[in-house]
Coordinates of C-alpha atoms in Angstrom, one line a residue:
Chain A
X1444 CA 0.0 0.0 0.0
X1445 CA 2.7 2.4 1.0
X1446 CA 4.4 1.3 -2.2
X1447 CA 1.5 2.3 -4.2
X1448 CA 1.1 5.7 -2.6
X1449 CA 4.7 6.7 -3.2
X1450 CA 4.6 5.4 -6.8
X1451 CA 1.6 7.5 -7.5
X1452 CA 3.4 10.7 -6.6
X1453 CA 5.4 10.6 -9.8
X1454 CA 7.1 14.0 -9.6
X1455 CA 8.9 12.9 -6.3
X1456 CA 11.0 10.4 -8.1
X1457 CA 14.2 12.1 -7.1
X1458 CA 14.2 9.9 -3.9
X1459 CA 16.9 7.4 -4.7
X1460 CA 15.4 3.9 -3.9
X1461 CA 12.1 4.7 -5.6
X1462 CA 13.5 6.2 -8.7
X1463 CA 15.7 3.0 -9.1
X1464 CA 12.8 0.7 -8.8
X1465 CA 10.5 2.7 -11.2
X1466 CA 13.3 2.9 -13.7
X1467 CA 14.1 -0.8 -13.7
X1468 CA 10.4 -1.7 -13.8
X1469 CA 10.0 0.5 -16.9
X1470 CA 13.0 -1.1 -18.5
X1471 CA 11.6 -4.6 -17.8
X1472 CA 8.4 -3.9 -19.4
X1473 CA 10.3 -2.7 -22.5
X1474 CA 12.2 -5.9 -22.9
X1475 CA 9.4 -7.9 -24.8
X1476 CA 9.3 -5.2 -27.6
X1477 CA 13.1 -5.3 -27.8
X1478 CA 13.2 -9.0 -28.0
X1479 CA 10.7 -9.0 -30.8
X1480 CA 12.8 -6.5 -32.7
X1481 CA 15.9 -8.7 -32.3
X1482 CA 13.9 -11.7 -33.5
X1483 CA 12.4 -10.1 -36.6
X1484 CA 15.3 -7.8 -37.6
X1485 CA 18.2 -10.0 -36.6
X1486 CA 21.2 -9.6 -34.2
X1487 CA 22.0 -6.3 -35.7
X1488 CA 19.0 -4.9 -33.6
X1489 CA 20.6 -6.2 -30.4
X1490 CA 23.9 -4.6 -31.3
X1491 CA 22.2 -1.2 -31.8
X1492 CA 20.5 -1.6 -28.4
X1493 CA 23.6 -2.6 -26.6
X1494 CA 25.7 0.0 -28.2
X1495 CA 23.1 2.8 -27.3
X1496 CA 22.8 1.7 -23.7
X1497 CA 26.6 1.5 -23.4
X1498 CA 27.0 4.9 -24.8
X1499 CA 24.3 6.3 -22.4
X1500 CA 26.0 4.7 -19.4
X1501 CA 29.3 6.3 -20.6
X1502 CA 27.7 9.6 -21.0
X1503 CA 26.1 9.4 -17.6
X1504 CA 29.5 8.4 -16.0
X1505 CA 31.2 11.4 -17.5
X1506 CA 28.3 13.7 -16.3
X1507 CA 28.6 12.1 -12.9
X1508 CA 32.4 12.6 -12.7
X1509 CA 32.0 16.2 -13.6
X1510 CA 29.2 16.9 -11.1
X1511 CA 30.6 14.5 -8.5
X1512 CA 27.0 13.0 -8.0
X1513 CA 26.8 9.4 -8.8
X1514 CA 23.5 8.2 -10.3
X1515 CA 24.7 5.5 -12.6
X1516 CA 22.9 2.7 -10.8
X1517 CA 19.5 4.3 -10.8
X1518 CA 18.7 2.9 -14.3
X1519 CA 17.8 6.2 -15.8
X1520 CA 20.7 6.2 -18.2
X1521 CA 19.9 2.6 -19.2
X1522 CA 16.4 3.6 -19.9
X1523 CA 17.3 6.6 -21.9
X1524 CA 19.8 4.5 -23.9
X1525 CA 17.2 1.9 -24.5
X1526 CA 14.5 4.4 -25.6
X1527 CA 17.0 6.0 -28.0
X1528 CA 17.7 2.6 -29.5
X1529 CA 14.0 1.9 -29.7
X1530 CA 13.4 4.9 -32.0
X1531 CA 16.1 3.8 -34.4
X1532 CA 16.0 1.5 -37.4
X1533 CA 18.0 -1.8 -37.1
X1534 CA 20.3 -0.9 -39.9
X1535 CA 21.4 2.4 -38.5
X1536 CA 25.2 3.0 -38.5
X1537 CA 26.5 2.6 -35.1
X1538 CA 27.9 6.2 -34.6
X1539 CA 24.2 7.4 -34.6
X1540 CA 23.1 5.6 -31.3
X1541 CA 26.5 6.6 -29.8
X1542 CA 26.3 10.2 -30.6
X1543 CA 22.5 10.4 -29.8
X1544 CA 23.0 8.7 -26.4
X1545 CA 26.1 10.8 -25.5
X1546 CA 24.2 14.0 -26.6
X1547 CA 21.2 13.0 -24.5
X1548 CA 23.2 12.3 -21.4
X1549 CA 25.7 15.1 -21.5
X1550 CA 24.1 17.9 -23.3
X1551 CA 20.5 17.5 -22.4
X1552 CA 20.9 15.8 -18.9
X1553 CA 24.1 16.5 -17.3
X1554 CA 24.4 20.1 -18.5
X1555 CA 21.2 21.0 -16.7
X1556 CA 22.1 19.2 -13.4
X1557 CA 21.4 15.6 -14.0
X1558 CA 18.3 13.5 -13.3
X1559 CA 15.4 15.5 -12.0
X1560 CA 16.6 18.8 -13.3
X1561 CA 16.7 18.4 -17.1
X1562 CA 13.9 20.1 -18.8
X1563 CA 14.0 18.1 -22.0
X1564 CA 13.3 14.4 -22.3
X1565 CA 16.9 13.0 -22.9
X1566 CA 15.8 10.0 -25.1
X1567 CA 13.6 12.3 -27.2
X1568 CA 16.2 14.9 -27.5
X1569 CA 18.9 12.4 -28.4
X1570 CA 16.6 11.0 -31.1
X1571 CA 15.8 14.4 -32.6
X1572 CA 19.5 15.4 -32.5
X1573 CA 20.1 12.2 -34.6
X1574 CA 17.3 12.9 -36.9
X1575 CA 18.4 16.5 -37.7
X1576 CA 22.1 15.3 -38.0
X1577 CA 21.9 12.1 -40.0
X1578 CA 18.3 11.9 -41.3
X1579 CA 19.4 9.6 -44.1
X1580 CA 20.8 7.1 -41.7
X1581 CA 17.6 7.1 -39.8
X1582 CA 15.7 5.4 -42.6
X1583 CA 18.1 2.4 -42.8
X1584 CA 15.2 0.1 -42.2
X1585 CA 15.7 -3.7 -42.2
X1586 CA 13.1 -5.9 -43.8
X1587 CA 11.3 -8.0 -41.2
X1588 CA 11.7 -11.9 -41.0
X1589 CA 8.1 -12.7 -41.8
X1590 CA 7.7 -10.8 -45.0
X1591 CA 6.9 -13.1 -48.1
X1592 CA 10.0 -14.3 -49.8
X1593 CA 9.2 -13.1 -53.3
X1594 CA 9.0 -9.4 -52.5
X1595 CA 12.6 -8.6 -53.6
X1596 CA 11.0 -7.8 -57.0
X1597 CA 8.1 -5.9 -55.3
X1598 CA 8.1 -2.2 -54.7
X1599 CA 9.6 -0.7 -51.7
X1600 CA 12.1 -2.9 -49.9
X1601 CA 13.7 -0.2 -48.0
X1602 CA 10.6 1.9 -47.1
X1603 CA 8.6 2.0 -44.0
X1604 CA 4.8 2.2 -44.5
X1605 CA 4.8 5.9 -44.0
X1606 CA 7.6 6.6 -46.4
X1607 CA 6.0 4.3 -48.8
X1608 CA 2.7 6.2 -48.8
X1609 CA 4.7 9.5 -49.0
X1610 CA 6.7 8.2 -52.0
X1611 CA 3.5 7.3 -53.8
X1612 CA 1.6 10.4 -53.9
X1613 CA 1.7 13.5 -56.0
X1614 CA 3.1 16.8 -54.7
X1615 CA 4.6 15.1 -51.7
X1616 CA 1.6 15.9 -49.6
X1617 CA -0.2 12.8 -48.6
X1618 CA 1.2 11.2 -45.6
X1619 CA -2.2 10.8 -44.1
X1620 CA -3.8 9.7 -47.3
X1621 CA -7.3 8.5 -47.4
X1622 CA -8.0 5.0 -46.2
X1623 CA -4.6 3.6 -46.2
X1624 CA -5.8 0.4 -48.0
X1625 CA -6.0 2.4 -51.2
X1626 CA -2.4 3.5 -50.9
X1627 CA -0.9 0.5 -49.2
X1628 CA -2.3 -2.0 -51.6
X1629 CA 0.9 -2.9 -53.3
X1630 CA 2.9 -2.7 -50.0
X1631 CA 4.2 -6.2 -49.0
X1632 CA 2.1 -8.0 -46.5
X1633 CA 2.8 -11.3 -44.7
X1634 CA 0.7 -14.4 -45.4
X1635 CA 0.1 -14.7 -41.7
X1636 CA -1.4 -11.2 -41.6
X1637 CA -3.6 -12.0 -44.6
X1638 CA -4.8 -15.2 -42.9
X1639 CA -5.5 -13.4 -39.7
X1640 CA -7.4 -10.6 -41.5
X1641 CA -9.6 -13.1 -43.4
X1642 CA -10.2 -15.1 -40.2
X1643 CA -11.3 -11.8 -38.4
X1644 CA -13.6 -11.0 -41.3
X1645 CA -15.0 -14.4 -41.4
X1646 CA -15.6 -14.8 -37.7
X1647 CA -16.3 -11.3 -36.5
X1648 CA -17.7 -9.8 -39.8
X1649 CA -15.2 -7.0 -39.7
X1650 CA -13.2 -6.0 -42.7
X1651 CA -9.7 -5.4 -41.9
X1652 CA -6.8 -4.3 -44.1
X1653 CA -4.2 -7.1 -43.5
X1654 CA -1.5 -4.4 -43.6
X1655 CA -2.9 -3.2 -40.2
X1656 CA -2.4 -6.7 -38.8
X1657 CA 1.3 -6.5 -39.8
X1658 CA 1.5 -3.1 -38.3
X1659 CA -0.1 -4.0 -35.1
X1660 CA 2.2 -7.0 -34.6
X1661 CA 5.2 -5.2 -35.8
X1662 CA 6.0 -7.0 -39.0
X1663 CA 7.1 -4.1 -41.1
X1664 CA 10.3 -2.1 -41.3
X1665 CA 10.2 0.2 -38.5
X1666 CA 11.9 1.6 -35.3
X1667 CA 13.3 -1.2 -33.1
X1668 CA 11.0 -0.7 -30.1
X1669 CA 8.2 1.2 -31.7
X1670 CA 7.3 -1.4 -34.3
X1671 CA 5.4 -3.8 -32.2
X1672 CA 2.3 -2.0 -31.0
X1673 CA 0.9 -5.2 -29.3
X1674 CA 4.0 -5.9 -27.2
X1675 CA 4.2 -2.2 -26.1
X1676 CA 0.6 -2.3 -25.0
X1677 CA 1.2 -5.6 -23.1
X1678 CA 4.2 -4.1 -21.4
X1679 CA 2.5 -1.0 -20.3
X1680 CA -0.3 -2.7 -18.7
X1681 CA 1.9 -3.4 -15.7
X1682 CA 3.0 0.2 -15.6
X1683 CA -0.6 1.4 -15.6
X1684 CA -1.5 -1.0 -12.9
X1685 CA 1.4 0.3 -10.8
X1686 CA 0.5 3.8 -11.7
X1687 CA 4.0 4.5 -13.0
X1688 CA 2.2 5.7 -16.0
X1689 CA -0.9 7.7 -15.4
X1690 CA -3.6 7.7 -18.1
X1691 CA -4.1 11.4 -18.6
X1692 CA -1.1 12.3 -20.9
X1693 CA -1.4 9.1 -23.2
X1694 CA -5.1 9.4 -23.5
X1695 CA -5.1 13.1 -24.1
X1696 CA -2.3 12.8 -26.7
X1697 CA -3.8 9.9 -28.6
X1698 CA -7.3 11.5 -28.6
X1699 CA -6.1 14.9 -29.9
X1700 CA -3.6 13.4 -32.4
X1701 CA -6.0 10.8 -33.9
X1702 CA -9.0 13.2 -33.9
X1703 CA -7.0 15.9 -35.8
X1704 CA -5.6 13.2 -38.3
X1705 CA -9.1 11.9 -38.9
X1706 CA -10.7 15.3 -39.4
X1707 CA -7.9 17.2 -41.3
X1708 CA -5.6 14.4 -42.4
X1709 CA -7.2 14.2 -45.8
X1710 CA -6.9 17.9 -46.7
X1711 CA -3.2 17.8 -47.9
X1712 CA -4.1 15.1 -50.4
X1713 CA -7.3 16.9 -51.5
X1714 CA -9.5 14.3 -50.2
X1715 CA -11.6 16.6 -48.1
X1716 CA -12.6 16.5 -44.5
X1717 CA -12.9 13.5 -42.2
X1718 CA -10.7 11.5 -44.6
X1719 CA -7.5 11.0 -42.7
X1720 CA -6.1 7.6 -41.7
X1721 CA -6.0 7.6 -37.9
X1722 CA -5.4 3.8 -37.6
X1723 CA -2.4 4.0 -39.9
X1724 CA -1.0 6.9 -37.9
X1725 CA -1.6 5.2 -34.7
X1726 CA 0.3 2.0 -35.7
X1727 CA 3.2 3.6 -37.5
X1728 CA 5.9 6.2 -36.7
X1729 CA 6.5 5.0 -33.1
X1730 CA 3.3 6.7 -32.1
X1731 CA 2.5 4.1 -29.5
X1732 CA 5.9 4.1 -28.1
X1733 CA 5.7 7.8 -27.7
X1734 CA 2.3 7.8 -26.1
X1735 CA 3.2 5.0 -23.6
X1736 CA 6.9 5.6 -22.7
X1737 CA 8.1 8.9 -23.9
X1738 CA 5.3 11.1 -22.9
X1739 CA 5.3 9.6 -19.3
X1740 CA 8.8 10.7 -18.4
X1741 CA 8.1 12.0 -14.8
X1742 CA 10.9 14.6 -15.0
X1743 CA 9.9 16.5 -18.1
X1744 CA 6.2 16.5 -18.0
X1745 CA 3.8 18.5 -15.9
X1746 CA 3.2 17.6 -12.3
X1747 CA -0.6 17.5 -12.0
X1748 CA -3.1 15.5 -13.8
X1749 CA -4.8 18.5 -15.4
X1750 CA -1.4 19.6 -16.6
X1751 CA -0.8 16.2 -18.1
X1752 CA -3.9 16.5 -20.1
X1753 CA -2.8 19.9 -21.5
X1754 CA 0.6 18.4 -22.3
X1755 CA -0.9 15.5 -24.0
X1756 CA -3.3 17.6 -26.1
X1757 CA -0.4 19.9 -27.1
X1758 CA 1.8 17.1 -28.1
X1759 CA -1.0 15.6 -30.2
X1760 CA -1.5 19.0 -32.0
X1761 CA 2.1 19.4 -32.8
X1762 CA 2.6 15.8 -33.8
X1763 CA -0.4 16.0 -36.2
X1764 CA 0.9 19.4 -37.7
X1765 CA 4.4 18.1 -38.2
X1766 CA 3.5 14.7 -39.5
X1767 CA 0.6 15.7 -41.9
X1768 CA 1.7 19.1 -43.0
X1769 CA 5.4 18.7 -42.5
X1770 CA 7.4 15.8 -43.9
X1771 CA 8.7 14.1 -40.8
X1772 CA 7.5 10.7 -39.9
X1773 CA 9.1 11.0 -36.5
X1774 CA 6.9 14.0 -35.6
X1775 CA 5.8 12.8 -32.3
X1776 CA 9.4 13.2 -30.9
X1777 CA 9.6 16.8 -32.0
X1778 CA 6.1 17.4 -30.7
X1779 CA 7.2 16.1 -27.2
X1780 CA 10.2 18.4 -27.3
X1781 CA 8.1 21.4 -28.2
X1782 CA 5.7 20.7 -25.2
X1783 CA 8.8 20.1 -22.9
X1784 CA 9.4 23.8 -23.4
X1785 CA 5.9 24.7 -22.2
X1786 CA 6.0 22.5 -19.0
X1787 CA 6.9 25.3 -16.5
X1788 CA 4.1 27.4 -17.9
X1789 CA 1.6 24.5 -17.8
X1790 CA 2.7 23.7 -14.1
X1791 CA 2.1 27.3 -13.2
X1792 CA -1.3 27.5 -14.8
X1793 CA -2.5 24.3 -13.2
X1794 CA -1.1 25.1 -9.8
X1795 CA -3.0 28.4 -9.6
X1796 CA -6.3 26.7 -10.5
X1797 CA -5.8 24.1 -7.9
X1798 CA -5.0 26.6 -5.2
X1799 CA -6.4 30.1 -5.8
X1800 CA -4.9 31.5 -2.5
X1801 CA -1.4 30.8 -3.6
X1802 CA -1.7 33.5 -6.2
X1803 CA 0.9 36.1 -5.5
Chain B
X1322 CA 20.5 32.1 -9.5
X1323 CA 20.8 35.9 -9.8
X1324 CA 18.5 37.6 -12.2
X1325 CA 20.3 38.8 -15.3
X1326 CA 19.5 42.4 -14.9
X1327 CA 21.2 42.5 -11.5
X1328 CA 24.2 40.9 -12.9
X1329 CA 24.4 43.5 -15.7
X1330 CA 24.3 46.4 -13.3
X1331 CA 27.0 44.9 -11.3
X1332 CA 29.2 44.6 -14.3
X1333 CA 28.3 48.2 -15.2
X1334 CA 29.6 49.4 -11.9
X1335 CA 32.9 47.5 -12.4
X1336 CA 35.1 50.2 -13.8
X1337 CA 38.1 48.1 -14.5
X1338 CA 38.7 47.9 -18.3
X1339 CA 41.4 45.4 -18.2
X1340 CA 41.8 43.2 -21.3
X1341 CA 41.0 40.0 -19.4
X1342 CA 37.8 41.3 -17.8
X1343 CA 36.7 42.9 -21.1
X1344 CA 37.2 39.7 -23.0
X1345 CA 35.4 37.5 -20.6
X1346 CA 33.1 39.4 -18.4
X1347 CA 32.0 42.1 -20.7
X1348 CA 32.5 40.0 -23.9
X1349 CA 29.6 41.1 -26.1
X1350 CA 28.6 37.5 -27.0
X1351 CA 29.3 35.5 -23.8
X1352 CA 28.9 38.1 -21.2
X1353 CA 26.3 40.7 -22.1
X1354 CA 24.7 38.9 -25.0
X1355 CA 24.8 41.7 -27.6
X1356 CA 24.9 41.4 -31.3
X1357 CA 23.8 37.8 -31.2
X1358 CA 21.6 37.5 -34.2
X1359 CA 24.2 38.1 -36.9
X1360 CA 26.8 36.1 -34.9
X1361 CA 24.5 33.1 -34.7
X1362 CA 23.3 33.3 -38.3
X1363 CA 26.6 33.4 -40.0
X1364 CA 28.8 31.4 -37.7
X1365 CA 28.3 28.0 -39.4
X1366 CA 31.5 28.7 -41.3
X1367 CA 34.8 29.9 -40.1
X1368 CA 35.5 32.2 -42.9
X1369 CA 32.1 33.9 -42.5
X1370 CA 32.8 34.4 -38.8
X1371 CA 36.3 35.9 -39.5
X1372 CA 34.7 38.3 -42.1
X1373 CA 31.8 39.4 -39.9
X1374 CA 34.0 39.6 -36.8
X1375 CA 36.5 41.8 -38.6
X1376 CA 33.7 44.0 -40.1
X1377 CA 32.1 44.6 -36.8
X1378 CA 35.4 45.2 -35.1
X1379 CA 36.4 47.8 -37.8
X1380 CA 33.0 49.5 -37.8
X1381 CA 32.9 49.6 -34.0
X1382 CA 36.3 51.2 -33.8
X1383 CA 35.9 53.6 -36.7
X1384 CA 32.5 54.8 -35.4
X1385 CA 33.9 55.5 -32.0
X1386 CA 37.0 57.2 -33.5
X1387 CA 34.8 59.4 -35.8
X1388 CA 32.4 60.2 -33.0
X1389 CA 35.0 61.3 -30.6
X1390 CA 36.1 64.6 -32.2
X1391 CA 32.6 65.6 -33.4
X1392 CA 30.5 64.0 -30.8
X1393 CA 31.4 66.5 -28.1
X1394 CA 30.3 69.4 -30.2
X1395 CA 26.8 68.0 -30.7
X1396 CA 24.1 68.1 -28.1
X1397 CA 23.4 64.8 -26.3
X1398 CA 20.0 64.2 -27.8
X1399 CA 21.3 64.4 -31.5
X1400 CA 24.4 62.4 -30.8
X1401 CA 22.6 59.0 -31.2
X1402 CA 21.3 60.0 -34.6
X1403 CA 24.7 61.3 -35.7
X1404 CA 26.3 58.1 -34.6
X1405 CA 23.7 56.1 -36.6
X1406 CA 24.6 58.1 -39.8
X1407 CA 28.3 57.4 -39.2
X1408 CA 27.8 53.7 -38.6
X1409 CA 25.4 53.2 -41.6
X1410 CA 28.1 54.9 -43.8
X1411 CA 30.8 52.6 -42.6
X1412 CA 28.6 49.5 -42.9
X1413 CA 27.9 50.5 -46.6
X1414 CA 31.6 50.8 -47.1
X1415 CA 32.2 47.4 -45.6
X1416 CA 29.5 45.8 -47.9
X1417 CA 31.0 47.4 -51.0
X1418 CA 34.5 46.2 -49.9
X1419 CA 33.2 42.8 -49.5
X1420 CA 31.5 42.8 -52.8
X1421 CA 34.6 44.0 -54.6
X1422 CA 37.3 41.8 -52.9
X1423 CA 35.3 38.8 -51.6
X1424 CA 32.2 38.3 -53.5
X1425 CA 31.4 34.8 -52.2
X1426 CA 31.7 36.0 -48.6
X1427 CA 29.6 39.0 -49.4
X1428 CA 26.9 36.7 -50.9
X1429 CA 26.9 34.4 -47.9
X1430 CA 26.9 37.2 -45.4
X1431 CA 24.1 38.9 -47.2
X1432 CA 22.0 41.3 -45.0
X1433 CA 24.2 40.8 -42.0
X1434 CA 26.8 43.3 -43.2
X1435 CA 24.5 46.3 -43.8
X1436 CA 22.7 45.7 -40.5
X1437 CA 26.0 46.0 -38.7
X1438 CA 25.0 49.7 -38.6
X1439 CA 22.2 48.9 -36.2
X1440 CA 24.1 46.2 -34.4
X1441 CA 23.3 46.2 -30.7
X1442 CA 27.0 46.4 -30.0
X1443 CA 27.5 49.5 -32.2
X1444 CA 24.4 51.1 -30.9
X1445 CA 25.2 50.3 -27.4
X1446 CA 28.3 52.2 -27.8
X1447 CA 26.3 55.5 -28.1
X1448 CA 25.1 54.9 -24.5
X1449 CA 28.5 54.0 -23.2
X1450 CA 30.0 56.9 -25.0
X1451 CA 28.5 59.8 -23.1
X1452 CA 29.6 58.2 -19.8
X1453 CA 33.2 57.7 -20.6
X1454 CA 35.3 60.5 -19.2
X1455 CA 38.3 60.2 -21.5
X1456 CA 38.6 59.5 -25.2
X1457 CA 41.3 57.0 -24.7
X1458 CA 39.3 55.0 -22.2
X1459 CA 36.3 55.0 -24.5
X1460 CA 38.3 53.9 -27.5
X1461 CA 40.1 51.1 -25.5
X1462 CA 36.7 50.0 -24.4
X1463 CA 35.4 49.6 -28.0
X1464 CA 38.6 47.9 -29.0
X1465 CA 38.2 45.3 -26.3
X1466 CA 34.5 44.8 -27.1
X1467 CA 35.2 44.4 -30.8
X1468 CA 38.0 42.0 -30.0
X1469 CA 35.9 40.0 -27.7
X1470 CA 33.2 39.8 -30.3
X1471 CA 35.7 38.6 -32.9
X1472 CA 37.2 35.9 -30.6
X1473 CA 33.9 34.6 -29.4
X1474 CA 32.5 34.4 -33.0
X1475 CA 35.7 32.6 -34.0
X1476 CA 35.4 30.0 -31.3
X1477 CA 31.7 29.4 -31.9
X1478 CA 32.3 29.0 -35.7
X1479 CA 35.2 26.6 -35.3
X1480 CA 33.2 24.3 -33.0
X1481 CA 30.1 24.6 -35.4
X1482 CA 31.9 23.9 -38.6
X1483 CA 34.0 21.1 -37.2
X1484 CA 31.0 19.3 -35.7
X1485 CA 28.5 20.3 -38.3
X1486 CA 30.5 19.9 -41.6
X1487 CA 33.9 18.3 -40.6
X1488 CA 35.8 21.1 -42.1
X1489 CA 37.3 24.5 -41.2
X1490 CA 37.0 26.9 -44.0
X1491 CA 39.6 29.7 -44.2
X1492 CA 40.7 31.8 -47.1
X1493 CA 42.4 30.7 -50.2
X1494 CA 46.1 31.5 -49.9
X1495 CA 48.6 30.4 -52.6
X1496 CA 48.5 26.5 -52.9
X1497 CA 46.3 26.2 -49.8
X1498 CA 42.8 25.8 -51.0
X1499 CA 41.4 27.3 -47.7
X1500 CA 39.7 24.2 -46.4
X1501 CA 41.0 22.2 -43.5
X1502 CA 39.5 18.7 -43.4
X1503 CA 38.7 17.1 -40.0
X1504 CA 39.0 13.4 -40.4
X1505 CA 36.0 11.1 -40.4
X1506 CA 33.6 13.9 -39.3
X1507 CA 33.5 15.1 -42.8
X1508 CA 31.7 12.1 -44.2
X1509 CA 29.1 12.0 -41.4
X1510 CA 28.9 15.4 -39.8
X1511 CA 26.4 16.2 -37.1
X1512 CA 24.4 18.6 -39.3
X1513 CA 22.5 19.9 -36.3
X1514 CA 25.5 22.1 -35.5
X1515 CA 25.0 23.8 -38.8
X1516 CA 21.5 24.9 -37.9
X1517 CA 20.5 27.7 -35.5
X1518 CA 19.8 25.1 -32.8
X1519 CA 23.5 24.1 -32.9
X1520 CA 24.5 27.7 -32.7
X1521 CA 22.5 28.2 -29.5
X1522 CA 23.9 25.0 -27.9
X1523 CA 27.5 26.0 -28.5
X1524 CA 26.7 29.6 -27.4
X1525 CA 25.2 28.2 -24.2
X1526 CA 28.3 26.3 -23.5
X1527 CA 30.5 29.2 -24.1
X1528 CA 28.4 31.3 -21.7
X1529 CA 28.5 28.6 -19.1
X1530 CA 32.3 28.5 -19.4
X1531 CA 32.6 32.2 -19.0
X1532 CA 30.3 32.1 -15.9
X1533 CA 32.4 29.3 -14.6
X1534 CA 35.7 31.2 -15.1
X1535 CA 34.4 34.4 -13.6
X1536 CA 33.0 32.5 -10.6
X1537 CA 36.3 30.8 -10.1
X1538 CA 38.1 34.0 -10.4
X1539 CA 35.8 35.7 -7.8
X1540 CA 36.2 32.7 -5.4
X1541 CA 40.0 33.0 -5.8
X1542 CA 39.8 36.8 -5.2
X1543 CA 37.7 36.6 -2.0

């Protein structure tokens, strides 16, 4: 019981023992998604993960030596390194995770005083640093194990679903194209997914695009940890139960993001209102990874529940704008960084509403 | 953490104009944060930074030197306008010189040369000018400021270009083509440092370093 109370008070994580337990719990729930990535993309995925974690630990150690405050064992550096690797493709050159993790630990975290005092989410910042520095390397996708064998002659070996749709449309504006079935029809799909989709349509009388099945299970070229929506959801159930993740930010983020995609997503492709593809956007571009694991960082998000809602809605709006009207598939990361900037303001706003007498 | 305004006042009271203090504590870029926009916009290449730094240095010094003999004859309220005329003229001269002798630099620096006329650093001089008692002191002050601007810009640009492009671009001299190549960074540079975000990150570290140095110095003095 005491356990539960102290865990619920997420902003107070800078108490040693609790922080450590939360961090290692989060890491444990991330393991299935990573194991899946290693299985479908091969050992290269494991190398990326290990290199990223090692670089994060090295960065944390350097930061600790400079500040003479040792936090290496609290797991936060391991978690940041892991999350950075989870946002990268399996074929990424290894200098990218190294540089991103060192940047995250030293520039974003240690420079501002270490764990608890950094205003920007280190993992997300490292990812965005890598994106702006080596954007080409960040689409070094690896073809998953369960794709049909004959696709070498098919269209887009090296493209993720979002990139494929982008490459297919006119004027470069279509990321959210209509119902993705229309645009994804020639995209590779596994036989297992086709079987599952037909089983669902037979037994439940629901028509499902088999591509969505592949996307949901994580059988497409994608970011290591973000690709398997199913395993991320399963892993996070434990975190929700322990209240390490609260529901406000993820729900607010997904609601605003998906609603905006649905309403306005079709406009850039001249398909009119209410023609976006929310399911496609939900299952691709590491949206679920961001919603469950990146948006819930206790240090760089608002303290109160109401603030979390504002934070989530804002992240959804920016993610929608950048993904649908910009070009970046990794829009959720940039959206989180933009909202990190607003966190002190959100905290102030919600604080005053909660306690009117505190106004000075 | 002390508010910034307080710190500025404190350094204003500090009457020492030694070279070290001027270069660190009152350094336009790392100390008082003046003239940042052009500095950050062009500092992605070292040759840009050298050219802009030299132009600002020269205009700063020549404006002060021109204003000194005539400034005292002019009532205080017109002095500012007069200085603006002088600095605009000098900036126009600088732009023409760049176009004549270094057209590629001129095209890269673009608007940032003409607007040296209204550079905070140059304008700020007008305020300082009235309060300085001696011509020599005022001139020395401008000299140190210009030098500080130049050095800070050079440091920022070297860091940015090495990390962001993997090169150091200087000027063509004889057989030297003007570009120093920095190993493996050139094939996979961290392009972020070529963008404005990278400029601000480097600037932040430089300011932190300056703060750290001045704090350490204060502790040693006390």
